[in-house]
Short mmCIF file of C-alpha atoms and ligand atoms in Angstrom, two decimals:
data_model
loop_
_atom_site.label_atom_id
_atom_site.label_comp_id
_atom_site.label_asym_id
_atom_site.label_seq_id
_atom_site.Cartn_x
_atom_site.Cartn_y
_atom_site.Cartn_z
CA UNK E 164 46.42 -42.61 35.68
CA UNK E 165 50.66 -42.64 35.94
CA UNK E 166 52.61 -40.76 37.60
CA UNK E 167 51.75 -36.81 37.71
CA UNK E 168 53.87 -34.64 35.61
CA UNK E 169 56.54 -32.05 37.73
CA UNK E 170 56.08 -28.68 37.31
CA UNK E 171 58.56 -25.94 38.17
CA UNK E 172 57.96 -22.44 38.01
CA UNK E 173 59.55 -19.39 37.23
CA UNK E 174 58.20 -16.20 37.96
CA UNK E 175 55.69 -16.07 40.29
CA UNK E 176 54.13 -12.74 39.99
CA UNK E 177 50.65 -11.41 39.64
CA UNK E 178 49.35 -14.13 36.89
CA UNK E 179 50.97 -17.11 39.25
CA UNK E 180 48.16 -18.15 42.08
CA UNK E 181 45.64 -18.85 39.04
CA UNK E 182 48.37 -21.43 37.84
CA UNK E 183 49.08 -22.83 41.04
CA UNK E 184 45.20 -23.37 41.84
CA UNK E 185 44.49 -24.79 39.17
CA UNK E 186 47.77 -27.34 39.27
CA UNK E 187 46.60 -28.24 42.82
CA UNK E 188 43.38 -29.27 41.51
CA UNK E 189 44.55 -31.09 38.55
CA UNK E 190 45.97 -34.67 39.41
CA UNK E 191 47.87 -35.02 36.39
CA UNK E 192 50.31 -32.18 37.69
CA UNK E 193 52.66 -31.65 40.68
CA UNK E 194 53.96 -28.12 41.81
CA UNK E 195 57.52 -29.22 42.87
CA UNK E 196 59.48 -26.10 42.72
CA UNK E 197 59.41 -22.46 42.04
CA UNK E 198 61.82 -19.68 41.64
CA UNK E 199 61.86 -15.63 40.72
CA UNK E 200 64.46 -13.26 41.08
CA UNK E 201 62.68 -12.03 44.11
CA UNK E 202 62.96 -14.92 46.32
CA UNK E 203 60.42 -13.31 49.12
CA UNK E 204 57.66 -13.00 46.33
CA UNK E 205 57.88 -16.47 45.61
CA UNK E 206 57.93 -17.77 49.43
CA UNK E 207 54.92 -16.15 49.86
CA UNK E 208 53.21 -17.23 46.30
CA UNK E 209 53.62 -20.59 47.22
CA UNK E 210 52.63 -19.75 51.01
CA UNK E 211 49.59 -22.21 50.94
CA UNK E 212 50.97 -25.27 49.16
CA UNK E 213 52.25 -27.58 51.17
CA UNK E 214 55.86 -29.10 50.58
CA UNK E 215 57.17 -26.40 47.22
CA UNK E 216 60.21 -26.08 47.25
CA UNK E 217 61.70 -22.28 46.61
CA UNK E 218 64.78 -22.45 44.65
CA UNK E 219 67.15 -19.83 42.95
CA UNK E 220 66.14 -19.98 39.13
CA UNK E 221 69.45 -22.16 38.46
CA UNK E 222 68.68 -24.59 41.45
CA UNK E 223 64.77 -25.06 39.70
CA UNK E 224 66.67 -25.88 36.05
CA UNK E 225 69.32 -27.88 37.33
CA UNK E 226 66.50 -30.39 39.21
CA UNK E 227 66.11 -33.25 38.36
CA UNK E 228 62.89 -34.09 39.34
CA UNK E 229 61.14 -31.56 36.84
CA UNK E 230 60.05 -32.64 33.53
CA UNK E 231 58.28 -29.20 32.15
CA UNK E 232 59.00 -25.19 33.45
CA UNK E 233 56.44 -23.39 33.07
CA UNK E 234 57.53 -19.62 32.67
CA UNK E 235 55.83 -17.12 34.13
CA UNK E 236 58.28 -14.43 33.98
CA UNK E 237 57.42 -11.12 31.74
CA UNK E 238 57.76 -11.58 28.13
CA UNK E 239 61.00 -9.59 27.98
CA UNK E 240 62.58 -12.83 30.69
CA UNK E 241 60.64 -15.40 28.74
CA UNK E 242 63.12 -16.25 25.86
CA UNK E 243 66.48 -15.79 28.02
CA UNK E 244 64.33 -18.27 30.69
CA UNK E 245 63.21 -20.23 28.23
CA UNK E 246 66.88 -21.21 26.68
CA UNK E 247 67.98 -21.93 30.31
CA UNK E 248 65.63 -24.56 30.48
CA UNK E 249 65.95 -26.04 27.25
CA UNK E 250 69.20 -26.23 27.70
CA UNK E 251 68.75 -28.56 30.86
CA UNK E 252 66.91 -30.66 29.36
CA UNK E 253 63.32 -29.47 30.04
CA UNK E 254 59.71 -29.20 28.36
CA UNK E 255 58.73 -25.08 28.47
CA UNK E 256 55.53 -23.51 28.21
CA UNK E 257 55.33 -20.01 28.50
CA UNK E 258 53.19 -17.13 29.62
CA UNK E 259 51.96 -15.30 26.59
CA UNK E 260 53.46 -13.89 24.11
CA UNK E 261 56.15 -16.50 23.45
CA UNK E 262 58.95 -14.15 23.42
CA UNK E 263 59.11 -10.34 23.14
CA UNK E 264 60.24 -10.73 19.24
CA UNK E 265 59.59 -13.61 17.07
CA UNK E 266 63.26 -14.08 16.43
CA UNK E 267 63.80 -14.49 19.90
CA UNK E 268 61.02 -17.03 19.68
CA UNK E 269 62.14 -18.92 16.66
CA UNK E 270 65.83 -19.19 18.39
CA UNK E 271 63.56 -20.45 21.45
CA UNK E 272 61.80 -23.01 18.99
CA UNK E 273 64.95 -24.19 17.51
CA UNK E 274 67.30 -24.90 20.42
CA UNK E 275 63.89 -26.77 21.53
CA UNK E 276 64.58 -29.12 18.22
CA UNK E 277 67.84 -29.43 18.45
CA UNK E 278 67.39 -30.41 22.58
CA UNK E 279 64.18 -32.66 21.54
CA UNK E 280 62.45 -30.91 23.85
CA UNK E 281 58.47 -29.50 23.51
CA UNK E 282 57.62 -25.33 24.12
CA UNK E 283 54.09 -24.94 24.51
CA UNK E 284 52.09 -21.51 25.07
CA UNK E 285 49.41 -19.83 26.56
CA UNK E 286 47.22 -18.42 25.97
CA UNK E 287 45.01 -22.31 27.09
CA UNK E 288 41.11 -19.91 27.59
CA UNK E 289 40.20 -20.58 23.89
CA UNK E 290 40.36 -24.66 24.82
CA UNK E 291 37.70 -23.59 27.18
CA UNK E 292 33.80 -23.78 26.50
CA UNK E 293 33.42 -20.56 25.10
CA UNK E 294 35.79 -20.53 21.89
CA UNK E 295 35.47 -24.45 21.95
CA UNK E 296 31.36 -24.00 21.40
CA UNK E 297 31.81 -21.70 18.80
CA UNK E 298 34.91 -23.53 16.80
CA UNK E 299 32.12 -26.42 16.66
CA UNK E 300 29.27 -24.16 15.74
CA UNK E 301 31.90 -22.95 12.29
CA UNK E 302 32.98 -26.72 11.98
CA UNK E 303 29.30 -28.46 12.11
CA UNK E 304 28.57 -25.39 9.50
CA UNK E 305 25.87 -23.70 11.78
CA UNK E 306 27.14 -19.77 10.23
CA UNK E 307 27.65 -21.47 6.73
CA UNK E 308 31.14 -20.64 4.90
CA UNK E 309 33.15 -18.24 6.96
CA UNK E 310 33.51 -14.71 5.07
CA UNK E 311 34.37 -12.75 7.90
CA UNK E 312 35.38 -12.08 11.77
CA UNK E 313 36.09 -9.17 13.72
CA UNK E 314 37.75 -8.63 17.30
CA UNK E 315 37.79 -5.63 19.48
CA UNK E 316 39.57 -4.96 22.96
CA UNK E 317 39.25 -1.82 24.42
CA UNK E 318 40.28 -0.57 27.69
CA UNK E 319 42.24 2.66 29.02
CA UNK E 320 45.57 0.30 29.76
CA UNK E 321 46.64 -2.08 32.95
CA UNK E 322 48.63 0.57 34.49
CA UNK E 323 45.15 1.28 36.96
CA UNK E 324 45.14 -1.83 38.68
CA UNK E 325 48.47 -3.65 37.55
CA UNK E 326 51.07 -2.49 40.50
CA UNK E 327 54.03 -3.10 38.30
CA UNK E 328 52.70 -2.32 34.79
CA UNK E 329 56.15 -1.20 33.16
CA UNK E 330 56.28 -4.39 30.55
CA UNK E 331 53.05 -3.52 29.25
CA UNK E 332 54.90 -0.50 27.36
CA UNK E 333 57.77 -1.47 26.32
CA UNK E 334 58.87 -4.30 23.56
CA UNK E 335 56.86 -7.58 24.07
CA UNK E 336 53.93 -5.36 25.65
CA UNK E 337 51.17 -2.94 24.03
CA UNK E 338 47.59 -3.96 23.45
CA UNK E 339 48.31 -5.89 20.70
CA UNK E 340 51.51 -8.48 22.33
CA UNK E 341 49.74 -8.23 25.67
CA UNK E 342 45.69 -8.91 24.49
CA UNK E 343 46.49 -9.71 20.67
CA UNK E 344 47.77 -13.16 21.81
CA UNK E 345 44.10 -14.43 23.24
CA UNK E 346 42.80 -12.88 20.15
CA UNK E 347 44.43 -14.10 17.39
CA UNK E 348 45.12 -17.38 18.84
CA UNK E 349 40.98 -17.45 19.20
CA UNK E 350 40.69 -16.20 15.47
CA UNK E 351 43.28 -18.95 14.19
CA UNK E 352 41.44 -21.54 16.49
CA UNK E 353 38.09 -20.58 14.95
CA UNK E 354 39.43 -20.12 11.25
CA UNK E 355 43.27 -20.93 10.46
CA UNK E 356 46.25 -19.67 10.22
CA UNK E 357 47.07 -16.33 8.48
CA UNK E 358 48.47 -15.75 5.15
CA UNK E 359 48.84 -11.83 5.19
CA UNK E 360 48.02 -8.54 7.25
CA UNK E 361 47.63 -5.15 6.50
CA UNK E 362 47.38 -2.68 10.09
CA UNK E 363 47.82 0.68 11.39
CA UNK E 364 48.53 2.27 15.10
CA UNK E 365 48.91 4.94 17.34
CA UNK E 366 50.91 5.82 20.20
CA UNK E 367 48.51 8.69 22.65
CA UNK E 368 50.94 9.54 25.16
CA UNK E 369 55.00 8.71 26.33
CA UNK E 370 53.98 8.34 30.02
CA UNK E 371 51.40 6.31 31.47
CA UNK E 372 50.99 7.13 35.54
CA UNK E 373 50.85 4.07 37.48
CA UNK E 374 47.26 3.52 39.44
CA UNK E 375 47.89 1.19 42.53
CA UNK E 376 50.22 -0.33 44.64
CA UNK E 377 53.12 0.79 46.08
CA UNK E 378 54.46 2.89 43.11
CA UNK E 379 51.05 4.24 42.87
CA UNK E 380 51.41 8.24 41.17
CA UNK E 381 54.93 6.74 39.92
CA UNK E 382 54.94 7.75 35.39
CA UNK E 383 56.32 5.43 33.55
CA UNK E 384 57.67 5.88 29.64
CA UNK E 385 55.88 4.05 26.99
CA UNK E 386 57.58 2.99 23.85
CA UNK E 387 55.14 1.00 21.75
CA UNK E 388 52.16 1.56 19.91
CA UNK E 389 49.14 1.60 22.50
CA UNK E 390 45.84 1.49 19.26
CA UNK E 391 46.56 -1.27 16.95
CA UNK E 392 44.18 -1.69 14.08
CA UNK E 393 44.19 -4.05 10.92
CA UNK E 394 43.17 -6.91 9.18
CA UNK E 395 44.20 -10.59 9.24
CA UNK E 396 43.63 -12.35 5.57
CA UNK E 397 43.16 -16.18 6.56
CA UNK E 398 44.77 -18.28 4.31
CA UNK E 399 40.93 -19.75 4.09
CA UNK E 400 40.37 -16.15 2.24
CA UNK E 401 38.38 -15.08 5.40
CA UNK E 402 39.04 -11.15 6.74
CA UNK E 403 39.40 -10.68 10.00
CA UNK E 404 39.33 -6.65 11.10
CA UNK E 405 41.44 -6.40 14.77
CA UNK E 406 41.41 -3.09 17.22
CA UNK E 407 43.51 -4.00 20.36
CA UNK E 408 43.80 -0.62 22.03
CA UNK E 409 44.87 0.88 25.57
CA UNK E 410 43.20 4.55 24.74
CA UNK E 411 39.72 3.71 25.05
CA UNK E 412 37.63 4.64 27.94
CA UNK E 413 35.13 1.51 26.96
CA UNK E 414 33.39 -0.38 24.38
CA UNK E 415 29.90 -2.21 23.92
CA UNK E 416 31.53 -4.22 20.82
CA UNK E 417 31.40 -7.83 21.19
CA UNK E 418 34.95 -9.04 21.74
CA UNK E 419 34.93 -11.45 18.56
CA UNK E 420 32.16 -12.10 15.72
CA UNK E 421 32.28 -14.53 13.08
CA UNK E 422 30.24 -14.11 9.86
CA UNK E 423 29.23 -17.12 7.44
CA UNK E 424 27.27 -16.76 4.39
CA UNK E 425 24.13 -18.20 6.08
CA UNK E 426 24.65 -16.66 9.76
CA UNK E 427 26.52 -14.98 12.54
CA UNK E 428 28.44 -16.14 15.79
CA UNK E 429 29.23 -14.14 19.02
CA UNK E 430 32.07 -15.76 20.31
CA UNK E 431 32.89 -14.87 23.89
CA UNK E 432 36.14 -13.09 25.78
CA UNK E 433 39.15 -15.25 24.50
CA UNK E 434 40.66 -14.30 27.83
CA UNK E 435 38.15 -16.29 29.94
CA UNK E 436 37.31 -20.18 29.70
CA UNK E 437 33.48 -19.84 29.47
CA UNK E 438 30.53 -17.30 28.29
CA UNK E 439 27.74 -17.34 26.03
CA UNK E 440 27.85 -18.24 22.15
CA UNK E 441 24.98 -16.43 20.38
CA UNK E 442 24.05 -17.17 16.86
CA UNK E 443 21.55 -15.41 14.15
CA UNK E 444 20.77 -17.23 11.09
CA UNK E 445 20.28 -14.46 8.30
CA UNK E 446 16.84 -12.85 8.39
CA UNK E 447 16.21 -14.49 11.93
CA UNK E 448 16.75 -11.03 13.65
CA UNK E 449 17.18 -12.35 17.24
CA UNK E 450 20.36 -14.01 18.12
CA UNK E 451 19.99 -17.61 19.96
CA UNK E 452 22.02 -18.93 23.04
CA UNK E 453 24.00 -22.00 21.78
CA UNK E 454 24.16 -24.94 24.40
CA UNK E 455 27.66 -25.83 25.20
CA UNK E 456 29.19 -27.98 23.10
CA UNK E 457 32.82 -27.96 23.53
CA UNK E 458 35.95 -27.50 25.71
CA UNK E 459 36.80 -27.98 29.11
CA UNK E 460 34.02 -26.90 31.23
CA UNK E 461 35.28 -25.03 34.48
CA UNK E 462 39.00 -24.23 32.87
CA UNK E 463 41.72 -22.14 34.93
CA UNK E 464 44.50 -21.13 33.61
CA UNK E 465 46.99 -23.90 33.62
CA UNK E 466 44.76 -26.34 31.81
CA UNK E 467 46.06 -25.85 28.73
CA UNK E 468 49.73 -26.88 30.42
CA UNK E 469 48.08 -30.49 31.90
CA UNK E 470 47.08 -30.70 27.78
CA UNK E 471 50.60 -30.49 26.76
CA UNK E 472 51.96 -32.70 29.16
CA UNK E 473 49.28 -35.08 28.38
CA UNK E 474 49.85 -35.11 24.60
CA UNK E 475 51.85 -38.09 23.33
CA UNK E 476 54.91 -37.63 21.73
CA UNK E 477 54.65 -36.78 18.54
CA UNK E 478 51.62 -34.88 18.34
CA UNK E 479 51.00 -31.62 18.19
CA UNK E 480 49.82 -29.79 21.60
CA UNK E 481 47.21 -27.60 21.08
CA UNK E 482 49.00 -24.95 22.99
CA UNK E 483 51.99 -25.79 20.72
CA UNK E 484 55.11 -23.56 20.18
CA UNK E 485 54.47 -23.15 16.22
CA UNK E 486 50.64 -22.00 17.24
CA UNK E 487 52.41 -19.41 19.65
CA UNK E 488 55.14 -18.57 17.35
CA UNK E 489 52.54 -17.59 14.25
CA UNK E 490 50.85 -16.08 16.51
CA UNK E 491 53.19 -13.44 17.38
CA UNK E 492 54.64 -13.07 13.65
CA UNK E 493 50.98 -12.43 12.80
CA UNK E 494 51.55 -9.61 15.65
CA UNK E 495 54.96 -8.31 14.78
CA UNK E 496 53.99 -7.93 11.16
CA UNK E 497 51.06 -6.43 11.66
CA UNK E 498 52.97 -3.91 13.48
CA UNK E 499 55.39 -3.97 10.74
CA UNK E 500 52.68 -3.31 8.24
CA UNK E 501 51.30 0.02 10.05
CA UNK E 502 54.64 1.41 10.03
CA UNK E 503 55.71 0.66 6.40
CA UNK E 504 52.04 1.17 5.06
CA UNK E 505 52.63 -1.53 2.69
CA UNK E 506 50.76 -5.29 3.06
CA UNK E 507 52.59 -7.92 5.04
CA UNK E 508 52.93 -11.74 3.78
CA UNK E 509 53.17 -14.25 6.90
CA UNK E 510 55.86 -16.69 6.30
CA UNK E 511 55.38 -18.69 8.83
CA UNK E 512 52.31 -21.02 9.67
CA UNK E 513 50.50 -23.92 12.07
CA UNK E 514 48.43 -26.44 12.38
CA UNK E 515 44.98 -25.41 13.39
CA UNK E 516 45.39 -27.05 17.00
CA UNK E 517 42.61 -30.08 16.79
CA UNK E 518 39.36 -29.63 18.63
CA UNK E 519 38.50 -30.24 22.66
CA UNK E 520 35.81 -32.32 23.43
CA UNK E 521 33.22 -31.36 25.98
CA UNK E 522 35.24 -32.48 28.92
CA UNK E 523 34.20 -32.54 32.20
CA UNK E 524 36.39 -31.33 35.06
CA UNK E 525 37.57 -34.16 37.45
CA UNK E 526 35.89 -34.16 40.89
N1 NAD M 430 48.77 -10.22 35.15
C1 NAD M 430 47.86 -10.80 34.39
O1 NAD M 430 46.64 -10.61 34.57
C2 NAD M 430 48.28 -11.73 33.29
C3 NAD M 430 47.28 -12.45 32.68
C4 NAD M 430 47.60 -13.38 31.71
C5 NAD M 430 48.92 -13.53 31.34
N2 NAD M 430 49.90 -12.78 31.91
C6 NAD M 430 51.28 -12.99 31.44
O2 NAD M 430 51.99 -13.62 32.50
C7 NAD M 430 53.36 -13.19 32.48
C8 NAD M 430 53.69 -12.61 33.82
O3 NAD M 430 52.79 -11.53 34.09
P1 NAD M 430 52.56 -11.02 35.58
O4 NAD M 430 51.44 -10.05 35.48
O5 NAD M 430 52.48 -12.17 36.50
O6 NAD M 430 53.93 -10.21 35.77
P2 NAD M 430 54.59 -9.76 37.16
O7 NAD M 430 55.53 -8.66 36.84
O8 NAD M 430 53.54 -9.57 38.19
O9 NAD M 430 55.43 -11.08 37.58
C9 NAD M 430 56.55 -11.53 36.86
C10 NAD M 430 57.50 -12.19 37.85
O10 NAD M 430 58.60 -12.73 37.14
C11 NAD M 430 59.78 -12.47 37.85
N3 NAD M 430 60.90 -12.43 36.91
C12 NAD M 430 61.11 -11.54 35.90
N4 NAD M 430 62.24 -11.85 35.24
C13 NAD M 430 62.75 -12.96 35.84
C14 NAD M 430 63.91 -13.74 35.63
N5 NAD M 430 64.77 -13.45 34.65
N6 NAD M 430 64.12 -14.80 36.43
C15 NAD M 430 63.25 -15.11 37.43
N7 NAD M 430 62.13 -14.38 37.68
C16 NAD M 430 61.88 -13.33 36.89
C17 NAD M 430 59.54 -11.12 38.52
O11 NAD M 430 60.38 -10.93 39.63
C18 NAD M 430 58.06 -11.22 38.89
O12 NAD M 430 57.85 -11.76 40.18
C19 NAD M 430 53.48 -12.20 31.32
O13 NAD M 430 53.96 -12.88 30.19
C20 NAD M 430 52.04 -11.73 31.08
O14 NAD M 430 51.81 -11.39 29.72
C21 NAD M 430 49.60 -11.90 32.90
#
């Protein structure tokens, strides 16, 4: 193996420790640097890792010793972050979604060109066993031709455990930008990209109170839609129905199912690495547990960041940029689409990122 890859970081708030575990297990990466506007937060992020430097967010950009920054700032920081970096010089990959708008993210993906520099994206969970099982189930043709999928997330909203929940409500948050991303980005990895969208969506209340920390009792406004429904037309002709919602108390749902003309997949949370995928062949009435097949067994977030740095130039990483940037125009226009009531056509599209392996982590 070379030399690791150097990481700095920006933004070290709640979703940070799961990236820097799983960068201190990984050989392929070094944590060199990090940075956040509040300097004490990252001090103490960083606390147990030996020899990080903490450095202003221009210090991190302007060193020379990191090749990718990985952005971990909230999604209305990540395009303004994102532009800094690409600017000096530097790989990004970015918290999900990409950017708060997808013309923020398309100005993000086209400085990138112009710098010849890569952007890749969370969400990495769906190169994990559980979507990775299932995308092999579909492509060995275990559910026969794909007709159908659906995806449900349900949950009464972040503001209960999140201490600073305030960018899940406005622009770049909401069930759908927040969740949506694991979601879609599962449904595209399981059956391509997305040719049009037709949604609708509700907004319950304009304050949300927050549920713990110190700002605990504090209300904060909300000002996007917080039950987004619709349905994603694959350009493969396959429907996909979608409910991303912060108003429900719970659900029983399974978070994605596929259906093929000869049988049906359960597909596990897209925001985990792992879980079970069940299949029932039609008439069988039971569902089946299928072995693991795919993936990166034991994935933490962060391994979809030691894939990008370890594609070679000139592929596509399978947490690319264009993945991410559909991705979120899938999002925006389905938005679009419940507030016009008209259809939406997607003009953009990706690659379907290529297929992991069943890949063993490294002792
Ligand atoms: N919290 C989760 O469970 C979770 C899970 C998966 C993904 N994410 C994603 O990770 C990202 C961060 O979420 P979080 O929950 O860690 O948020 P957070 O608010 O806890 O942390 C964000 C950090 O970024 C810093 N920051 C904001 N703007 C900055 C700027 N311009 N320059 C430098 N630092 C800046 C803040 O000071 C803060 O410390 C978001 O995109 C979110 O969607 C969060």
């Amino acid at each position: 193996m070379g030399q690791p890859v150097n990481v700095g970081v920006v933004g070290c708030g709640a979703i940070s420790a799961q990236y820097f575990q799983t960068i201190d297990r990984l050989p392929e990466l070094r944590l060199v640097a990090v940075a956040d506007l509040d300097l004490d937060r990252a001090r103490e992020a960083v606390r147990p890792y030996a020899g990080v430097d903490v450095l202003s967010v221009a210090e991190l950009l302007a060193d020379s010793r990191i090749d990718i920054v990985l952005n971990l700032t909230i999604p209305a920081a990540h395009a303004e972050i994102a532009l800094q970096a690409i600017a000096a010089g530097k790989d990004v990959y970015c918290e999900k979604p990409l950017a708060a708008t997808a013309e923020q993210a398309a100005g993000m993906l086209r400085a990138a060109d112009a710098a010849q520099v890569r952007v890749g994206c969370a969400p990495d969970t769906v190169l994990g066993t559980g979507t990775q099982t299932a995308r092999k189930a579909i492509d060995d043709g275990l559910i026969g031709r794909p007709i159908a999928a659906t995806a449900t997330m349900m949950t009464p909203g972040h503001e209960r455990w999140h201490p600073n929940p305030d960018f899940y409500y406005v622009s770049g948050g909401g069930p759908l930008l927040d969740m949506g991303p694991y979601y879609v980005t599962s449904l595209v990895t399981l059956l391509g990209p997305v040719a049009s969208v037709v949604g609708a969506a509700s907004r319950t209340r304009a304050k949300r109170t927050i549920g713990s920390g110190p700002r605990q009792g504090e209300e904060i406004p909300v000002t996007v839609d917080t039950h987004v429904t619709g349905v994603l037309v694959h350009t493969s002709g396959v429907l996909s129905t979608l409910v991303m919602s912060f108003d429900g108390a719970a659900t029983k749902a399974p978070n994605i199912e596929v259906h093929g003309e000869t049988g049906s997949l359960v597909v596990p949370d897209p925001n985990y690495f792992d879980g079970s995928v069940l299949v029932s062949g039609v008439g069988e009435g039971d569902w089946r547990t299928l072995p693991v097949g795919a993936g990166y067994v034991e994935g933490g977030r962060g391994v979809g960041l030691a894939d990008f740095a370890a594609t070679p130039a000139g592929e596509e990483p399978r947490t690319s940029g264009s993945l991410a940037f559909h991705v979120l125009d899938v999002m925006e226009s389905l938005l679009a689409s419940a507030h016009s009531g008209a259809a939406v056509t997607i003009t953009s599209t990706c690659e379907r990122p290529s297929p992991v392996n069943l890949t063993q982590p490294i002792d």
